[in-house]
CSV table of C-alpha atoms and ligand atoms in Angstrom, one decimal:
chain,number,residue,atom,x,y,z
K,1,UNK,CA,7.9,-10.8,-127.9
K,2,UNK,CA,11.6,-11.4,-128.1
K,3,UNK,CA,14.0,-10.8,-125.2
K,4,UNK,CA,17.8,-11.0,-124.9
K,5,UNK,CA,18.4,-13.2,-121.9
K,6,UNK,CA,21.8,-13.5,-120.4
K,7,UNK,CA,22.1,-17.2,-119.4
K,8,UNK,CA,25.9,-17.3,-118.6
K,9,UNK,CA,28.8,-15.0,-118.9
K,10,UNK,CA,29.3,-14.0,-122.5
K,11,UNK,CA,26.2,-16.1,-123.5
K,12,UNK,CA,23.0,-14.2,-124.4
K,13,UNK,CA,20.1,-16.1,-125.9
K,14,UNK,CA,17.2,-14.5,-127.9
K,15,UNK,CA,14.0,-16.0,-126.5
K,16,UNK,CA,10.3,-15.6,-127.3
K,17,UNK,CA,8.2,-15.0,-124.3
K,18,UNK,CA,4.6,-13.9,-123.6
K,19,UNK,CA,3.9,-10.2,-124.0
K,20,UNK,CA,3.6,-8.4,-120.7
K,21,UNK,CA,0.1,-7.2,-119.7
K,22,UNK,CA,-0.3,-4.2,-117.4
K,23,UNK,CA,-2.1,-4.8,-114.1
K,24,UNK,CA,-3.9,-2.0,-112.1
K,25,UNK,CA,-1.6,1.0,-111.7
K,26,UNK,CA,0.9,-0.4,-114.2
K,27,UNK,CA,2.0,0.5,-117.8
K,28,UNK,CA,3.5,-1.5,-120.7
K,29,UNK,CA,6.0,0.2,-123.1
K,30,UNK,CA,7.6,-0.8,-126.3
K,31,UNK,CA,11.3,-0.4,-125.9
K,32,UNK,CA,12.7,2.0,-128.4
K,33,UNK,CA,16.3,2.0,-127.2
K,34,UNK,CA,18.2,0.7,-124.2
K,35,UNK,CA,21.7,1.6,-123.1
K,36,UNK,CA,24.4,-0.9,-122.3
K,37,UNK,CA,25.8,0.0,-118.9
K,38,UNK,CA,29.3,-0.9,-117.9
K,39,UNK,CA,27.7,-3.0,-115.2
K,40,UNK,CA,26.0,-5.1,-117.9
K,41,UNK,CA,29.4,-6.2,-119.2
K,42,UNK,CA,31.1,-6.6,-115.8
K,43,UNK,CA,31.4,-10.3,-115.0
K,44,UNK,CA,31.3,-10.2,-111.2
K,45,UNK,CA,28.2,-7.9,-111.3
K,46,UNK,CA,26.3,-9.9,-114.0
K,47,UNK,CA,27.2,-13.4,-112.6
K,48,UNK,CA,25.1,-13.0,-109.4
K,49,UNK,CA,22.0,-12.0,-111.5
K,50,UNK,CA,22.0,-14.8,-114.0
K,51,UNK,CA,19.9,-15.9,-115.7
K,52,UNK,CA,18.4,-12.4,-116.4
K,53,UNK,CA,17.2,-10.0,-119.0
K,54,UNK,CA,19.5,-7.1,-118.3
K,55,UNK,CA,19.2,-3.5,-119.4
K,56,UNK,CA,18.3,-0.7,-117.1
K,57,UNK,CA,18.6,2.4,-119.3
K,58,UNK,CA,15.6,2.1,-121.5
K,59,UNK,CA,13.5,4.7,-123.4
K,60,UNK,CA,10.2,3.6,-124.8
K,61,UNK,CA,6.7,4.4,-125.9
K,62,UNK,CA,3.6,3.6,-123.8
K,63,UNK,CA,1.5,1.0,-125.5
K,64,UNK,CA,-0.9,-0.1,-122.7
K,65,UNK,CA,-2.1,1.6,-119.6
K,66,UNK,CA,-3.7,-0.3,-116.6
K,67,UNK,CA,-6.6,1.0,-114.6
K,68,UNK,CA,-5.9,3.7,-112.1
K,69,UNK,CA,-2.9,5.3,-113.9
K,70,UNK,CA,-3.2,9.1,-114.0
K,71,UNK,CA,-1.2,11.3,-116.4
K,72,UNK,CA,0.1,8.6,-118.7
K,73,UNK,CA,-1.4,7.8,-122.1
K,74,UNK,CA,-0.8,5.4,-124.9
K,75,UNK,CA,1.7,6.9,-127.3
K,76,UNK,CA,3.7,8.8,-124.7
K,77,UNK,CA,7.4,8.6,-125.3
K,78,UNK,CA,9.2,8.2,-122.0
K,79,UNK,CA,12.5,7.5,-120.2
K,80,UNK,CA,11.8,4.5,-118.0
K,81,UNK,CA,13.4,4.4,-114.6
K,82,UNK,CA,14.4,0.9,-113.2
K,83,UNK,CA,14.3,1.5,-109.5
K,84,UNK,CA,12.5,3.9,-107.1
K,85,UNK,CA,13.3,4.8,-103.5
K,86,UNK,CA,10.5,5.0,-100.8
K,87,UNK,CA,11.5,8.6,-100.0
K,88,UNK,CA,10.6,8.1,-96.3
K,89,UNK,CA,13.1,5.6,-94.7
K,90,UNK,CA,16.1,6.8,-92.7
K,91,UNK,CA,18.5,6.2,-95.7
K,92,UNK,CA,16.2,8.2,-98.1
K,93,UNK,CA,15.9,11.0,-95.6
K,94,UNK,CA,19.7,11.2,-95.3
K,95,UNK,CA,20.1,11.4,-99.1
K,96,UNK,CA,21.1,7.8,-99.6
K,97,UNK,CA,18.1,7.0,-101.9
K,98,UNK,CA,20.1,4.4,-103.9
K,99,UNK,CA,20.7,2.4,-100.7
K,100,UNK,CA,16.9,2.4,-99.8
K,101,UNK,CA,15.6,-1.2,-99.3
K,102,UNK,CA,12.8,-0.5,-101.7
K,103,UNK,CA,15.2,0.8,-104.3
K,104,UNK,CA,16.7,-2.5,-105.1
K,105,UNK,CA,13.4,-4.5,-104.8
K,106,UNK,CA,11.7,-2.4,-107.5
K,107,UNK,CA,12.4,-3.8,-111.0
K,108,UNK,CA,11.2,-3.6,-114.6
K,109,UNK,CA,9.7,-6.8,-116.0
K,110,UNK,CA,11.6,-8.4,-117.6
K,111,UNK,CA,14.3,-5.7,-118.2
K,112,UNK,CA,15.4,-3.3,-120.9
K,113,UNK,CA,16.9,-5.8,-123.4
K,114,UNK,CA,13.4,-6.8,-124.5
K,115,UNK,CA,10.9,-5.6,-127.2
K,116,UNK,CA,8.4,-4.7,-124.5
K,117,UNK,CA,8.4,-4.3,-120.8
K,118,UNK,CA,6.0,-3.9,-117.9
K,119,UNK,CA,6.5,-0.9,-115.6
K,120,UNK,CA,5.3,-1.9,-112.1
K,121,UNK,CA,3.1,0.5,-110.1
K,122,UNK,CA,6.1,1.8,-108.0
K,123,UNK,CA,7.9,2.9,-111.1
K,124,UNK,CA,5.1,4.5,-113.1
K,125,UNK,CA,5.4,7.9,-111.3
K,126,UNK,CA,9.1,7.8,-112.2
K,127,UNK,CA,8.4,7.8,-116.0
K,128,UNK,CA,9.9,10.9,-117.6
K,129,UNK,CA,8.3,12.3,-120.7
K,130,UNK,CA,10.7,12.6,-123.7
K,131,UNK,CA,10.6,16.1,-125.2
K,132,UNK,CA,10.0,16.3,-128.9
K,133,UNK,CA,13.2,16.1,-130.9
K,134,UNK,CA,15.1,14.0,-128.3
K,135,UNK,CA,16.0,10.7,-129.9
K,136,UNK,CA,15.4,7.5,-127.9
K,137,UNK,CA,19.1,6.6,-128.2
K,138,UNK,CA,20.1,10.0,-126.7
K,139,UNK,CA,17.4,9.5,-124.0
K,140,UNK,CA,19.2,6.4,-122.8
K,141,UNK,CA,21.8,8.8,-121.4
K,142,UNK,CA,19.4,10.1,-118.8
K,143,UNK,CA,20.1,7.4,-116.3
K,144,UNK,CA,23.9,7.5,-116.6
K,145,UNK,CA,23.9,11.3,-116.5
K,146,UNK,CA,21.6,11.3,-113.5
K,147,UNK,CA,24.2,9.1,-111.7
K,148,UNK,CA,27.0,11.5,-112.7
K,149,UNK,CA,25.1,14.5,-111.4
K,150,UNK,CA,24.4,12.7,-108.2
K,151,UNK,CA,28.0,11.8,-107.7
K,152,UNK,CA,29.1,15.4,-108.3
K,153,UNK,CA,26.5,16.6,-105.8
K,154,UNK,CA,27.7,14.1,-103.2
K,155,UNK,CA,31.3,14.9,-103.8
K,156,UNK,CA,30.5,18.6,-103.2
K,157,UNK,CA,31.8,19.7,-106.6
K,158,UNK,CA,31.3,23.5,-106.8
K,159,UNK,CA,31.9,26.3,-109.3
K,160,UNK,CA,35.5,27.3,-109.3
K,161,UNK,CA,36.7,23.9,-108.2
K,162,UNK,CA,39.5,21.8,-109.9
K,163,UNK,CA,38.3,18.3,-110.8
K,164,UNK,CA,40.3,15.3,-111.8
K,165,UNK,CA,38.5,12.6,-113.8
K,166,UNK,CA,40.3,9.3,-114.0
K,167,UNK,CA,39.2,7.1,-116.9
K,168,UNK,CA,37.6,8.6,-120.1
K,169,UNK,CA,35.0,5.9,-120.9
K,170,UNK,CA,31.3,7.0,-121.2
K,171,UNK,CA,31.1,7.9,-117.5
K,172,UNK,CA,34.4,9.8,-117.5
K,173,UNK,CA,33.3,11.8,-120.5
K,174,UNK,CA,29.9,12.5,-118.9
K,175,UNK,CA,31.7,13.6,-115.7
K,176,UNK,CA,33.7,16.1,-117.8
K,177,UNK,CA,30.7,17.6,-119.6
K,178,UNK,CA,28.7,17.8,-116.4
K,179,UNK,CA,31.5,19.5,-114.5
K,180,UNK,CA,31.9,22.2,-117.2
K,181,UNK,CA,28.1,22.8,-117.0
K,182,UNK,CA,28.5,23.6,-113.3
K,183,UNK,CA,31.4,26.0,-114.0
K,184,UNK,CA,34.4,24.3,-112.5
K,185,UNK,CA,37.6,26.1,-113.0
K,186,UNK,CA,39.5,23.2,-114.6
K,187,UNK,CA,38.9,19.5,-115.4
K,188,UNK,CA,42.0,17.3,-115.6
K,189,UNK,CA,42.0,13.8,-117.2
K,190,UNK,CA,44.1,10.7,-116.6
K,191,UNK,CA,43.5,8.1,-119.3
K,192,UNK,CA,46.0,5.6,-120.9
K,193,UNK,CA,44.1,5.1,-124.2
K,194,UNK,CA,44.9,7.7,-126.8
K,195,UNK,CA,41.5,7.5,-128.5
K,196,UNK,CA,39.7,8.1,-125.2
K,197,UNK,CA,42.1,10.8,-124.2
K,198,UNK,CA,41.4,12.7,-127.4
K,199,UNK,CA,37.6,12.5,-126.7
K,200,UNK,CA,38.2,13.9,-123.2
K,201,UNK,CA,40.3,16.7,-124.5
K,202,UNK,CA,37.6,17.4,-127.1
K,203,UNK,CA,35.3,18.0,-124.2
K,204,UNK,CA,37.6,20.5,-122.6
K,205,UNK,CA,39.6,18.4,-120.2
K,206,UNK,CA,43.4,18.9,-119.8
K,207,UNK,CA,45.9,16.1,-119.4
K,208,UNK,CA,46.7,15.7,-115.7
K,209,UNK,CA,50.3,16.1,-114.6
K,210,UNK,CA,50.7,16.5,-110.9
K,211,UNK,CA,48.1,19.2,-110.1
K,212,UNK,CA,46.3,19.0,-106.8
K,213,UNK,CA,42.5,19.1,-107.2
K,214,UNK,CA,39.5,19.7,-105.0
K,215,UNK,CA,37.6,16.6,-106.2
K,216,UNK,CA,38.9,13.5,-107.9
K,217,UNK,CA,36.4,11.1,-109.5
K,218,UNK,CA,37.7,7.6,-110.4
K,219,UNK,CA,35.7,6.0,-113.2
K,220,UNK,CA,37.7,2.8,-113.3
K,221,UNK,CA,38.0,0.1,-110.6
K,222,UNK,CA,41.7,-0.3,-111.1
K,223,UNK,CA,43.6,0.0,-107.8
K,224,UNK,CA,46.6,1.9,-109.3
K,225,UNK,CA,44.3,4.5,-110.8
K,226,UNK,CA,42.6,4.9,-107.5
K,227,UNK,CA,45.9,5.4,-105.8
K,228,UNK,CA,47.0,8.0,-108.4
K,229,UNK,CA,43.8,9.9,-107.9
K,230,UNK,CA,44.1,9.8,-104.1
K,231,UNK,CA,47.6,11.3,-104.4
K,232,UNK,CA,46.2,14.2,-106.4
K,233,UNK,CA,43.5,15.3,-103.9
K,234,UNK,CA,44.4,18.5,-102.2
K,235,UNK,CA,44.0,18.8,-98.4
K,236,UNK,CA,40.3,19.1,-97.6
K,237,UNK,CA,39.4,17.7,-101.0
K,238,UNK,CA,37.2,14.7,-101.9
K,239,UNK,CA,37.9,11.4,-103.6
K,240,UNK,CA,34.9,9.7,-105.3
K,241,UNK,CA,35.2,6.1,-106.3
K,242,UNK,CA,32.6,6.1,-109.1
K,243,UNK,CA,33.3,2.6,-110.4
K,244,UNK,CA,32.9,-0.1,-107.7
K,245,UNK,CA,35.9,-2.3,-107.3
K,246,UNK,CA,35.4,-6.0,-107.8
K,247,UNK,CA,34.6,-7.7,-104.4
K,248,UNK,CA,37.6,-10.0,-104.8
K,249,UNK,CA,39.8,-7.3,-106.2
K,250,UNK,CA,43.0,-6.0,-104.5
K,251,UNK,CA,42.4,-4.2,-101.2
K,252,UNK,CA,42.2,-0.4,-101.4
D,1,LIG,ZN1,24.0,1.4,-115.0
D,2,LIG,ZN1,13.8,4.7,-98.6
């Protein structure tokens, strides 16, 4: 099968490698679509993983099922999760599942930017069946949207709140749509690019002036954007840094 392997920054090679084979309790899927995450194109994040087959937002179809796998059959269309928490450690019990030691040690083989991938045993129970009518490309939004919903939960965003979203890339737009779905009173947007601003306004966000908000979510690592957002948080409000700043970036 072919894979897209990142060998250096801005250098992706198409390679032929052996097809994956499922072991006991494992599954192999054909990849139907895979999202490109902002992290996949962030140099400092990619550099420490190289060489690697990136892609952690795949949707696929099950093509082989190992012994001992219940409830999964060849032909199932699924969203494939790339990490799974243990659910039992102190971090998991306190709601920090993404910081669980096991979370980062679990991994798809070789990654989403491949024609086929092996889903290890720990991740098989995380497969989500795709409903009929949901296209694989749309299904790649499941992982980013899950991250958005989690951030809004952790920021304590409630019905009736005012939310400021800073940055109207994919994540900012998902923040806006998800916030409306939980009946916030208003969503404000700060975004320098006119085309992105128009998309945000199309989703019902209003251009931010100097309104104070209950929650501000910053979907860009830029220090000045973070400072602007912090200044807009009302007393008792919450600032959520959704895009991790570069490790060698300016101090917050
Ligand atoms: Zn991602
Ligand atoms: Zn855990």
